[in-house]
Coordinates of C-alpha atoms and ligand atoms in Angstrom, one line a residue:
M104 CA 68.0 112.6 105.3
R105 CA 71.4 114.3 105.2
P106 CA 73.5 114.0 108.3
Q107 CA 73.7 117.7 109.0
N108 CA 69.8 117.9 109.1
T109 CA 69.5 115.0 111.5
L110 CA 72.2 116.6 113.7
A111 CA 70.7 120.1 113.5
R112 CA 67.0 119.2 114.0
H113 CA 67.3 116.4 116.5
P114 CA 67.8 118.5 119.6
F115 CA 64.9 120.8 118.8
L116 CA 62.5 118.0 117.9
S117 CA 63.4 116.3 121.2
L118 CA 62.8 119.6 123.0
L119 CA 59.5 120.0 121.3
A120 CA 58.5 116.4 122.2
F121 CA 59.6 117.0 125.8
T122 CA 57.6 120.2 126.0
G123 CA 54.5 118.4 124.5
L124 CA 54.8 115.7 127.1
A125 CA 55.2 118.1 130.0
L126 CA 52.2 120.1 128.9
A127 CA 50.1 116.9 128.5
I128 CA 51.1 115.8 132.0
L129 CA 50.4 119.3 133.4
A130 CA 47.0 119.4 131.6
G131 CA 46.1 116.0 132.9
C132 CA 47.0 117.0 136.4
A133 CA 45.0 120.3 136.0
I134 CA 42.0 118.5 134.7
S135 CA 42.0 115.9 137.4
L136 CA 42.5 118.6 140.0
G137 CA 39.7 120.7 138.4
D138 CA 37.3 117.8 138.4
H139 CA 38.0 117.1 142.0
L140 CA 37.7 120.8 143.0
T141 CA 34.4 121.1 141.1
A142 CA 33.0 118.0 142.6
S143 CA 34.1 119.0 146.2
A144 CA 32.7 122.6 145.6
A145 CA 29.4 121.1 144.5
A146 CA 29.4 118.8 147.5
E147 CA 30.3 121.7 149.8
G148 CA 27.5 123.8 148.2
L149 CA 25.0 121.1 148.8
T150 CA 26.3 120.6 152.4
A151 CA 26.0 124.4 153.1
R152 CA 22.5 124.5 151.7
A153 CA 21.5 121.5 153.8
R154 CA 23.0 123.2 156.9
I155 CA 21.1 126.4 156.2
A156 CA 17.8 124.4 155.7
Q157 CA 18.6 122.3 158.8
G158 CA 17.1 124.9 161.3
P159 CA 13.8 125.7 159.5
V160 CA 13.1 122.0 158.7
T161 CA 13.8 121.0 162.3
T162 CA 11.3 123.6 163.6
L163 CA 8.6 122.5 161.1
L164 CA 9.2 118.8 162.0
K165 CA 9.0 119.6 165.7
A166 CA 5.7 121.3 165.0
E167 CA 4.8 118.3 162.9
N168 CA 3.9 120.6 160.1
H169 CA 4.5 118.1 157.3
A170 CA 2.8 120.3 154.7
G171 CA 5.1 123.2 155.8
V172 CA 8.1 120.9 155.2
Q173 CA 6.9 120.0 151.8
D174 CA 6.4 123.7 150.9
F175 CA 9.8 124.6 152.3
C176 CA 11.4 121.9 150.2
A177 CA 9.6 123.1 147.1
T178 CA 10.6 126.8 147.8
V179 CA 14.3 126.0 148.4
A180 CA 14.3 123.9 145.2
A181 CA 12.8 126.7 143.2
T182 CA 15.3 129.3 144.4
T183 CA 18.5 127.2 144.4
A184 CA 17.9 124.6 141.7
T185 CA 18.6 122.0 144.4
R186 CA 16.5 118.9 145.0
V187 CA 15.6 118.8 148.7
T188 CA 14.3 115.7 150.4
V189 CA 13.3 115.1 154.0
I190 CA 13.5 111.5 155.2
L191 CA 12.1 110.2 158.5
P192 CA 14.5 108.2 160.8
R193 CA 13.1 104.9 159.6
G194 CA 13.7 105.7 155.9
A195 CA 10.3 106.9 154.8
V196 CA 10.4 110.0 152.6
L197 CA 8.4 112.8 154.2
A198 CA 8.9 115.5 151.6
D199 CA 10.7 115.9 148.3
S200 CA 11.0 119.0 146.1
H201 CA 10.9 117.0 142.8
E202 CA 8.7 114.0 143.5
D203 CA 5.6 112.9 145.4
P204 CA 6.9 111.4 148.7
A205 CA 4.1 108.9 148.7
R206 CA 5.4 107.3 145.5
M207 CA 8.9 107.2 146.8
E208 CA 10.3 104.0 148.3
N209 CA 12.1 103.8 151.6
H210 CA 15.4 105.7 151.5
G211 CA 16.9 104.2 154.7
D212 CA 19.4 102.1 152.8
R213 CA 20.8 105.1 150.7
P214 CA 24.5 105.4 151.4
E215 CA 24.3 109.2 152.2
V216 CA 21.3 108.5 154.6
V217 CA 23.2 105.6 156.2
A218 CA 26.2 108.0 156.8
A219 CA 24.0 110.8 158.1
L220 CA 22.3 108.3 160.5
A221 CA 25.8 107.4 161.7
G222 CA 26.5 111.1 162.2
R223 CA 28.8 111.6 159.1
V224 CA 28.3 113.8 156.1
E225 CA 29.3 111.8 153.0
P226 CA 28.7 113.2 149.6
T227 CA 27.6 110.4 147.3
R228 CA 27.3 110.2 143.6
R229 CA 24.9 107.6 142.1
F230 CA 22.0 107.0 139.8
S231 CA 18.6 108.2 140.9
H232 CA 15.8 105.9 139.9
T233 CA 13.2 108.5 141.0
L234 CA 14.5 111.1 138.6
D235 CA 16.2 108.7 136.2
T236 CA 19.5 110.6 136.2
E237 CA 22.8 110.6 138.0
M238 CA 22.8 112.8 141.1
L239 CA 25.2 114.1 143.8
Y240 CA 23.7 113.7 147.3
V241 CA 24.5 115.1 150.7
A242 CA 22.5 114.3 153.8
V243 CA 22.6 115.8 157.3
P244 CA 20.7 114.6 160.4
L245 CA 17.9 116.7 161.9
H246 CA 18.0 116.6 165.7
D247 CA 15.8 118.0 168.4
G248 CA 18.2 117.8 171.3
E249 CA 19.1 114.1 171.5
T250 CA 16.2 113.0 169.4
L251 CA 16.7 112.3 165.7
L252 CA 13.8 113.9 163.9
G253 CA 14.8 112.9 160.4
I254 CA 17.4 113.4 157.6
L255 CA 17.6 116.4 155.3
R256 CA 19.1 115.6 151.9
T257 CA 20.1 118.0 149.2
A258 CA 21.0 116.8 145.7
L259 CA 22.1 118.1 142.4
P260 CA 22.1 116.3 139.0
T261 CA 25.6 115.5 138.0
T262 CA 25.0 116.7 134.4
E263 CA 25.5 120.3 135.7
L264 CA 28.6 119.3 137.5
E265 CA 29.9 117.5 134.4
S266 CA 29.1 120.4 132.1
R267 CA 31.1 122.7 134.5
Q268 CA 33.9 120.1 134.5
A269 CA 33.8 119.8 130.7
G270 CA 34.0 123.6 130.4
M271 CA 37.0 123.7 132.6
R272 CA 38.7 120.8 130.7
R273 CA 38.2 122.7 127.4
T274 CA 39.8 125.8 128.9
I275 CA 42.8 123.8 130.2
L276 CA 43.2 121.8 127.0
L277 CA 43.0 125.0 125.0
A278 CA 45.6 126.7 127.2
A279 CA 47.8 123.6 126.9
L280 CA 47.5 123.6 123.1
L281 CA 48.1 127.3 123.0
L282 CA 51.2 126.9 125.1
F283 CA 52.4 124.0 122.9
A284 CA 51.9 126.1 119.8
V285 CA 53.9 129.0 121.4
A286 CA 56.6 126.4 122.5
G287 CA 56.7 125.0 118.9
G288 CA 57.0 128.5 117.4
V289 CA 59.8 129.4 119.8
T290 CA 61.6 126.1 119.2
A291 CA 61.3 126.6 115.4
F292 CA 62.6 130.1 115.7
L293 CA 65.5 128.9 117.9
N294 CA 66.1 126.0 115.5
R295 CA 66.3 128.4 112.6
S296 CA 68.5 130.9 114.4
M297 CA 70.9 128.2 115.5
N298 CA 70.8 126.1 112.4
Q299 CA 71.5 128.8 109.9
P300 CA 74.8 130.1 111.4
L301 CA 75.9 126.6 112.3
A302 CA 75.3 125.4 108.7
A303 CA 77.3 128.4 107.5
L304 CA 80.1 127.6 110.0
R305 CA 80.0 124.0 108.9
K306 CA 80.3 124.9 105.3
W307 CA 83.1 127.3 106.1
A308 CA 85.0 124.8 108.2
A309 CA 84.8 122.2 105.4
T310 CA 86.4 124.6 102.9
L311 CA 89.0 125.9 105.4
A312 CA 91.6 123.4 104.6
D313 CA 91.7 123.9 100.8
T314 CA 91.1 127.6 100.4
A315 CA 93.8 130.0 101.1
P316 CA 93.5 132.8 102.2
Y317 CA 90.3 131.7 104.0
R318 CA 87.2 134.0 104.1
R319 CA 85.2 134.0 107.3
P320 CA 81.4 134.1 106.7
A321 CA 79.4 136.8 108.5
V322 CA 77.8 134.8 111.3
T323 CA 74.8 136.3 113.2
G324 CA 72.7 134.4 115.7
P325 CA 72.6 133.5 119.4
A326 CA 75.7 134.6 121.4
P327 CA 77.2 131.1 121.8
V328 CA 77.2 130.6 118.1
V329 CA 78.8 134.0 117.4
E330 CA 81.4 133.2 120.1
L331 CA 82.0 129.8 118.5
A332 CA 82.4 131.5 115.1
A333 CA 85.0 133.9 116.7
T334 CA 86.9 131.0 118.3
L335 CA 86.8 129.1 115.0
D336 CA 88.0 132.2 113.2
Q337 CA 90.9 132.5 115.6
L338 CA 91.7 128.8 115.2
A339 CA 91.5 129.1 111.4
G340 CA 93.8 132.1 111.5
Q341 CA 96.4 130.1 113.5
L342 CA 95.9 127.1 111.4
T343 CA 96.4 129.0 108.2
E344 CA 99.5 130.6 109.6
R345 CA 100.9 127.3 110.7
I346 CA 100.1 125.6 107.4
S347 CA 101.9 128.4 105.5
Q348 CA 104.8 128.1 107.9
I349 CA 105.0 124.4 107.4
S350 CA 104.7 124.7 103.6
Q351 CA 107.3 127.4 103.6
Q352 CA 109.6 125.2 105.7
R353 CA 108.9 122.3 103.4
N354 CA 109.6 124.4 100.3
E355 CA 112.9 125.5 101.9
L356 CA 113.8 122.0 102.7
E357 CA 112.9 120.8 99.3
A358 CA 114.9 123.6 97.7
L359 CA 117.8 122.7 100.1
F360 CA 117.7 119.0 99.3
G361 CA 117.2 119.7 95.7
S362 CA 120.2 121.9 95.4
M363 CA 122.5 119.6 97.5
V364 CA 125.4 118.0 95.7
E365 CA 125.2 115.2 98.3
G366 CA 122.6 112.5 97.7
V367 CA 120.0 112.3 100.5
L368 CA 117.5 109.5 101.0
T369 CA 115.3 108.4 103.8
V370 CA 114.2 104.8 104.5
D371 CA 111.6 103.4 106.9
R372 CA 112.1 100.7 109.5
E373 CA 111.7 98.0 106.8
E374 CA 114.4 99.7 104.8
R375 CA 112.0 100.9 102.1
I376 CA 112.9 104.2 100.4
Q377 CA 110.6 107.0 101.5
S378 CA 112.1 110.1 100.0
F379 CA 115.1 111.1 98.0
N380 CA 116.7 114.2 96.4
P381 CA 117.7 114.5 92.7
A382 CA 121.4 114.1 93.7
A383 CA 120.7 110.7 95.2
L384 CA 119.0 109.5 92.0
A385 CA 121.9 110.9 89.9
L386 CA 124.6 109.4 92.1
L387 CA 122.9 105.9 92.3
G388 CA 121.7 106.1 88.6
L389 CA 118.1 105.4 89.7
D390 CA 114.8 106.0 87.8
P391 CA 112.7 108.4 90.0
G392 CA 109.5 106.5 89.1
R393 CA 110.8 103.2 90.4
V394 CA 112.3 104.1 93.7
K395 CA 109.7 105.1 96.2
G396 CA 108.5 102.4 98.5
K397 CA 111.1 99.9 97.2
S398 CA 113.6 98.3 99.4
T399 CA 117.1 99.7 99.0
L400 CA 118.4 96.3 97.9
E401 CA 115.7 96.1 95.2
A402 CA 116.3 99.6 94.0
V403 CA 120.1 99.9 94.2
R404 CA 121.1 96.2 94.1
N405 CA 124.1 96.8 96.3
L406 CA 124.7 94.6 99.3
E407 CA 127.2 97.0 100.9
L408 CA 124.7 99.9 100.9
Q409 CA 121.9 97.6 102.3
R410 CA 124.2 96.4 105.1
F411 CA 125.1 100.0 105.9
I412 CA 121.4 101.0 106.2
S413 CA 120.6 97.9 108.3
A414 CA 123.5 98.7 110.6
T415 CA 122.3 102.4 110.9
L416 CA 118.8 101.2 111.8
S417 CA 120.0 98.8 114.4
A418 CA 122.9 100.9 115.8
H419 CA 120.6 103.8 117.1
E420 CA 123.4 106.2 116.5
T421 CA 125.0 108.1 113.6
R422 CA 127.3 105.9 111.5
E423 CA 129.8 106.6 108.8
G424 CA 131.3 104.5 106.1
E425 CA 132.5 104.2 102.6
I426 CA 131.3 102.0 99.8
V427 CA 132.2 101.5 96.1
L428 CA 129.3 101.4 93.6
P429 CA 129.5 101.0 89.9
D430 CA 128.1 104.0 88.0
P431 CA 125.7 103.6 85.0
K432 CA 128.8 103.3 82.7
G433 CA 130.2 100.5 84.9
R434 CA 133.0 102.6 86.4
D435 CA 133.7 102.2 90.1
R436 CA 132.8 105.2 92.2
S437 CA 133.6 105.7 95.9
F438 CA 130.8 107.0 98.2
Y439 CA 131.2 108.4 101.7
L440 CA 128.1 107.5 103.6
R441 CA 126.6 109.1 106.8
G442 CA 123.6 107.4 108.3
V443 CA 121.4 109.1 110.9
P444 CA 118.6 107.2 112.7
L445 CA 115.3 109.1 112.5
K446 CA 113.2 109.2 115.6
T447 CA 109.5 110.3 115.7
T448 CA 107.7 109.3 118.9
G449 CA 109.6 108.3 122.1
S450 CA 112.8 106.7 121.4
A451 CA 111.7 104.2 118.7
E452 CA 113.5 104.6 115.4
S453 CA 111.1 105.3 112.5
G454 CA 113.8 105.0 109.9
A455 CA 117.1 106.4 108.8
L456 CA 118.4 109.3 106.8
I457 CA 121.4 108.5 104.5
V458 CA 123.6 111.2 103.1
M459 CA 126.1 110.2 100.5
S460 CA 128.9 112.1 98.8
D461 CA 130.8 111.1 95.8
V462 CA 134.4 111.0 96.9
T463 CA 135.8 109.3 93.8
N464 CA 137.7 112.4 92.7
L465 CA 139.0 112.9 96.3
R466 CA 140.2 109.3 96.4
R467 CA 141.7 109.7 92.9
L468 CA 143.5 112.8 93.9
E469 CA 144.9 111.1 97.0
T470 CA 146.2 108.3 94.8
V471 CA 147.7 110.9 92.4
R472 CA 149.3 112.7 95.3
R473 CA 150.7 109.4 96.8
D474 CA 152.0 108.4 93.4
F475 CA 153.5 111.9 92.9
V476 CA 155.3 111.8 96.2
A477 CA 156.6 108.3 95.4
N478 CA 157.7 109.4 91.9
V479 CA 159.4 112.6 93.1
S480 CA 161.2 110.6 95.8
H481 CA 162.3 108.1 93.2
E482 CA 163.4 110.8 90.7
L483 CA 165.4 112.6 93.3
K484 CA 166.9 109.4 94.8
T485 CA 168.8 108.5 91.6
P486 CA 170.9 111.7 91.3
I487 CA 171.4 112.0 95.1
T488 CA 172.6 108.3 95.3
S489 CA 174.9 109.0 92.4
I490 CA 176.3 112.2 93.9
A491 CA 176.7 110.6 97.4
G492 CA 178.5 107.6 95.8
F493 CA 181.0 109.6 93.9
V494 CA 181.7 112.0 96.8
E495 CA 182.4 108.9 98.9
T496 CA 184.7 107.5 96.3
L497 CA 186.5 110.8 96.1
L498 CA 186.8 111.0 99.9
D499 CA 188.1 107.4 99.9
G500 CA 191.1 108.5 98.0
A501 CA 190.1 109.0 94.4
I502 CA 190.5 112.8 95.0
E503 CA 194.3 112.0 94.9
E504 CA 194.0 110.7 91.4
P505 CA 193.4 113.9 89.3
E506 CA 192.1 112.2 86.3
N507 CA 189.5 110.1 88.0
A508 CA 188.7 113.0 90.4
R509 CA 187.9 115.3 87.4
R510 CA 185.7 112.6 85.8
F511 CA 183.9 112.0 89.1
L512 CA 183.4 115.7 89.7
A513 CA 182.0 116.0 86.2
I514 CA 179.5 113.3 86.9
I515 CA 178.6 114.9 90.3
H516 CA 178.1 118.2 88.4
Q517 CA 175.9 116.6 85.8
Q518 CA 173.7 114.9 88.5
A519 CA 173.5 118.1 90.5
K520 CA 172.3 119.9 87.3
R521 CA 169.7 117.1 86.9
L522 CA 168.6 117.6 90.5
H523 CA 168.4 121.3 89.8
A524 CA 166.4 120.7 86.6
I525 CA 163.9 118.4 88.5
V526 CA 163.5 120.9 91.3
E527 CA 163.1 123.8 88.9
D528 CA 160.4 121.9 86.9
L529 CA 158.6 120.9 90.1
L530 CA 158.7 124.5 91.3
A531 CA 157.4 125.7 87.9
L532 CA 154.6 123.2 88.1
S533 CA 153.6 124.2 91.6
R534 CA 153.8 127.8 90.7
L535 CA 151.5 127.2 87.7
E536 CA 149.0 125.3 89.9
Q537 CA 149.0 128.1 92.4
E538 CA 148.5 130.8 89.8
M539 CA 145.8 128.7 88.2
E540 CA 144.0 128.4 91.6
R541 CA 144.3 132.0 92.3
K542 CA 143.5 132.9 88.7
E543 CA 146.6 135.2 88.7
V544 CA 147.8 134.5 85.2
A545 CA 147.2 137.7 83.1
L546 CA 146.4 137.2 79.4
V547 CA 147.0 139.8 76.8
R548 CA 146.5 140.0 73.1
H549 CA 149.9 138.9 71.7
P550 CA 151.1 138.3 68.2
L551 CA 151.9 134.7 67.8
G552 CA 154.8 135.3 65.3
E553 CA 156.8 137.0 68.2
S554 CA 156.3 134.0 70.6
L555 CA 157.2 131.5 67.9
A556 CA 160.4 133.5 67.0
A557 CA 161.4 133.8 70.6
A558 CA 161.0 130.1 71.4
G559 CA 162.8 129.2 68.2
Q560 CA 165.7 131.4 69.1
T561 CA 166.0 129.8 72.6
C562 CA 166.1 126.3 71.0
L563 CA 168.4 127.3 68.2
P564 CA 171.7 126.1 69.9
A565 CA 170.3 122.7 70.6
A566 CA 168.9 122.4 67.0
T567 CA 172.2 123.6 65.6
A568 CA 174.1 121.0 67.6
K569 CA 172.1 118.2 65.9
E570 CA 172.0 120.0 62.6
I571 CA 168.2 120.2 62.8
T572 CA 166.4 122.8 60.8
L573 CA 163.8 124.8 62.6
Q574 CA 161.1 126.0 60.3
Q575 CA 158.5 128.6 61.2
E576 CA 155.2 129.2 59.5
C577 CA 153.0 131.9 60.9
P578 CA 150.6 134.3 59.1
A579 CA 151.3 137.9 59.8
G580 CA 149.0 139.5 62.3
L581 CA 147.8 136.3 63.8
A582 CA 147.3 136.9 67.5
A583 CA 145.9 135.0 70.6
W584 CA 145.2 135.7 74.3
L585 CA 148.5 134.8 75.9
N586 CA 150.7 135.1 78.8
P587 CA 153.8 135.6 76.6
P588 CA 156.6 134.2 79.0
L589 CA 154.5 131.1 79.9
F590 CA 153.4 130.4 76.4
E591 CA 157.0 130.7 75.2
Q592 CA 158.1 128.3 77.9
A593 CA 155.5 125.7 76.7
L594 CA 156.7 126.2 73.1
V595 CA 160.4 125.8 74.2
N596 CA 159.5 122.5 76.0
L597 CA 157.7 121.2 72.8
I598 CA 160.5 122.3 70.4
D599 CA 163.1 120.9 72.9
N600 CA 161.4 117.5 72.9
A601 CA 161.1 117.6 69.1
I602 CA 164.9 118.2 68.9
K603 CA 165.7 115.6 71.6
Y604 CA 163.6 112.8 70.0
S605 CA 164.5 113.5 66.4
P606 CA 167.4 112.2 64.4
A607 CA 170.2 114.6 63.5
A608 CA 169.8 116.6 60.3
S609 CA 166.0 116.3 60.4
Q610 CA 163.4 119.1 60.3
V611 CA 161.2 120.5 63.0
T612 CA 158.4 122.7 61.9
I613 CA 156.7 125.3 64.2
S614 CA 153.5 126.5 62.6
A615 CA 150.6 128.7 63.6
T616 CA 147.2 128.7 61.9
G617 CA 144.0 130.5 62.9
T618 CA 140.3 130.2 62.2
A619 CA 137.4 132.1 63.7
E620 CA 137.0 129.4 66.4
E621 CA 140.6 128.7 67.4
V622 CA 144.3 129.3 66.9
V623 CA 146.4 126.2 66.6
V624 CA 150.2 126.2 67.2
A625 CA 151.8 122.9 66.2
V626 CA 155.3 121.5 66.6
R627 CA 156.0 118.8 64.1
D628 CA 159.1 116.6 64.0
Q629 CA 160.3 113.6 62.0
G630 CA 161.5 111.8 65.1
V631 CA 160.9 108.5 66.9
G632 CA 157.2 109.0 67.4
I633 CA 155.2 107.7 70.3
A634 CA 153.3 104.4 70.4
P635 CA 149.5 104.8 70.6
R636 CA 149.3 103.2 74.1
D637 CA 151.7 105.8 75.5
Q638 CA 150.2 108.8 73.8
A639 CA 147.6 109.6 76.5
R640 CA 150.2 109.2 79.2
V641 CA 153.0 111.4 78.0
F642 CA 151.4 114.4 79.6
E643 CA 151.6 112.7 83.1
R644 CA 154.2 113.8 85.5
F645 CA 157.4 111.7 85.3
F646 CA 156.1 109.6 82.5
R647 CA 158.7 108.7 80.0
V648 CA 158.4 106.3 77.1
D649 CA 162.1 105.3 77.3
K650 CA 163.4 106.2 80.8
A651 CA 167.1 105.6 80.0
R652 CA 167.0 107.6 76.8
S653 CA 165.1 110.5 78.4
S654 CA 167.6 110.6 81.3
T655 CA 170.6 110.7 79.1
M656 CA 169.1 113.6 77.3
G657 CA 168.6 115.4 80.5
G658 CA 164.8 115.0 80.5
T659 CA 163.0 115.3 83.8
G660 CA 159.7 113.7 82.6
L661 CA 157.9 116.9 83.6
G662 CA 158.3 118.9 80.4
L663 CA 154.9 117.9 78.9
A664 CA 153.1 118.1 82.2
I665 CA 154.2 121.7 82.4
V666 CA 153.0 122.3 78.8
K667 CA 149.7 120.9 79.6
H668 CA 149.3 123.1 82.7
I669 CA 150.4 126.2 80.8
V670 CA 147.9 125.5 78.1
Q671 CA 145.1 125.0 80.7
V672 CA 146.0 128.3 82.2
H673 CA 145.3 129.8 78.8
G674 CA 141.9 128.1 78.6
G675 CA 143.1 125.9 75.8
R676 CA 144.0 122.2 75.2
V677 CA 146.9 120.1 73.9
S678 CA 146.6 117.4 71.2
L679 CA 149.1 114.9 69.9
V680 CA 149.2 113.0 66.7
S681 CA 152.1 110.6 66.4
T682 CA 153.3 107.6 64.3
P683 CA 156.1 105.6 65.8
G684 CA 159.2 105.9 63.5
K685 CA 157.7 108.7 61.5
G686 CA 157.3 111.6 63.9
S687 CA 155.0 113.5 66.2
T688 CA 152.9 116.6 66.1
F689 CA 152.1 118.3 69.4
A690 CA 149.5 121.0 69.0
I691 CA 148.3 123.8 71.3
H692 CA 144.7 124.9 70.7
L693 CA 143.9 128.5 71.9
R694 CA 141.1 131.0 71.7
P695 CA 141.8 133.5 68.9
A696 CA 142.1 137.2 69.9
P697 CA 139.8 139.6 68.0
P698 CA 141.4 141.9 65.4
Q699 CA 143.1 144.9 66.8
N700 CA 140.5 147.5 65.6
E701 CA 137.6 145.5 67.0
Q702 CA 139.3 145.2 70.3
T703 CA 139.8 149.0 70.4
A704 CA 136.2 149.6 69.5
A705 CA 135.1 147.3 72.2
Ligands
LIG1802 P1 161.3 114.5 79.2 O1 161.9 115.4 80.1 O2 161.6 113.1 79.5 O3 161.4 114.8 77.8 P2 158.6 115.2 78.8 O4 157.4 115.3 79.8 O5 158.9 116.4 78.1 O6 159.7 114.6 79.6 O7 158.2 114.0 77.8 C1 157.6 112.9 78.4 C2 158.0 111.7 77.4 O8 157.2 111.8 76.2 C3 159.4 111.7 77.0 O9 160.2 111.0 78.0 C4 159.4 111.0 75.7 O10 159.4 109.6 75.9 C5 158.0 111.3 75.2 N1 158.1 112.4 74.1 C6 157.9 113.8 74.4 N2 158.1 114.5 73.3 C7 158.4 113.6 72.3 C8 158.6 113.7 70.9 N3 158.6 114.9 70.2 N4 158.8 112.6 70.2 C9 158.8 111.4 70.8 N5 158.6 111.2 72.1 C10 158.4 112.3 72.8

């Protein structure tokens, strides 16, 4: 049997059984009461008849009319269907309506006679050997004043009594059975009317959790069931609303965590990873399938991280820290960690939330900034020390020696110019950075031939001084997106370097070529070249392959850094191909500008 049937039928079956039992007890009581009432009514009837007959029989006895007594008994018996017996005080039967008194034995020992002789009326039920049937007897004394004349006994066969009792029992049992049938019908009806809506509700409640939006069934039935359905409906409405709120919040949180740059992971009290966002996996280089439920030490294999998590779990407060972890390529990366203990019930920690940000770039920039400040200080210190030294010498008396004074002043002038050049370059760099940040550099379609010619013109005096030939190669009409003054500055820096680091009477070629993908402007020299190990570093600020040589040539070590920045502003890149002793080619790669008519059409 299915559980819902047991549950649904059980109370009604119990009720039916209880009703049956109650009816059986009631019927039992009614039958016993009926039997008793019938018996006492019969006894009372016999007593009443005996009392009525008492007077006439006493009169006949007083007159010693024994034949009259016998007749009287026979008459009464004929009209009332009652056996009437008259017994003399000593027990001899004087008259009997149903038997010849002569053949009847002494009745002095019969219980009803004994009771009557003692002055009591006691109905007695016993077997009559005279009539060979069970009878109910009642006996009353017959007195003439104080003298006892005899006993008058009335009797009925119990068969009649029993048939009356049987009839009554049948009626009572029939009534009980009828009542039981009605109770069964009502119970079955109630059972059905309760069961059907309850089964519908049960089915509905079972599907409530997984169907959205839920559909309430039409419930009809007894008022409590309908009320229950309404309450359940209300509850289901609230539940659905709450579930949708929770899932919306969960979706929002998932979207939030999913879009975060910071890695987020949660661990339980045993430091096992419970949840994580994609950033955490990417930062730690973890495989999503092999993280959940693993201990952090097992998943990440880093003692520092594990120690930080343990400390967060035991500290009961937010913690911060920084660790270094190798990335999948083995490079060290710095992570800033923030650990928050998670609490669920009471104050007990159920785990911890770890947020991690990759601060590698920040740390690198800090190092770059520190190095830059140190470099600038160092670069400025040399000319300042030199100027201060010569001024002191002059003040100490050298000013009085015109020749020395002139030489010293020339040196001071040169160092001041150097200082000026450094400061100018630094300012140019910072301006470029600012413009880059604010995206203030305006680019226009500009013919490259013009820029090449202008830069060449600027560098011509220096080239002429070293007898260097400046050669320009640029197809007519080749153009690019440029900021002309900045681009010319970059070209001047490159040509200037080419001249500085080339032997006299050599050749510097400035060429521009264009394809559909890019425009390349190259400055090629036949100079000293740059060793491969220094090639990547020449674009760093203050980096010089040969410090002394650069300084004597008035170099600040910032020229190529400026070139790099200018090219970045143009959305391009710089490349270098160099062979020591043979020469170098610095190239600027830019986006090409579309032909003039296309641009106009656009
Ligand atoms: P500097 O003011 O010292 O020239 P740059 O930033 O312009 O500073 O150049 C950095 C260094 O790169 C130079 O000191 C020099 O050693 C090297 N370098 C630059 N251009 C050339 C070149 N055309 N040939 C050889 N070396 C060069």
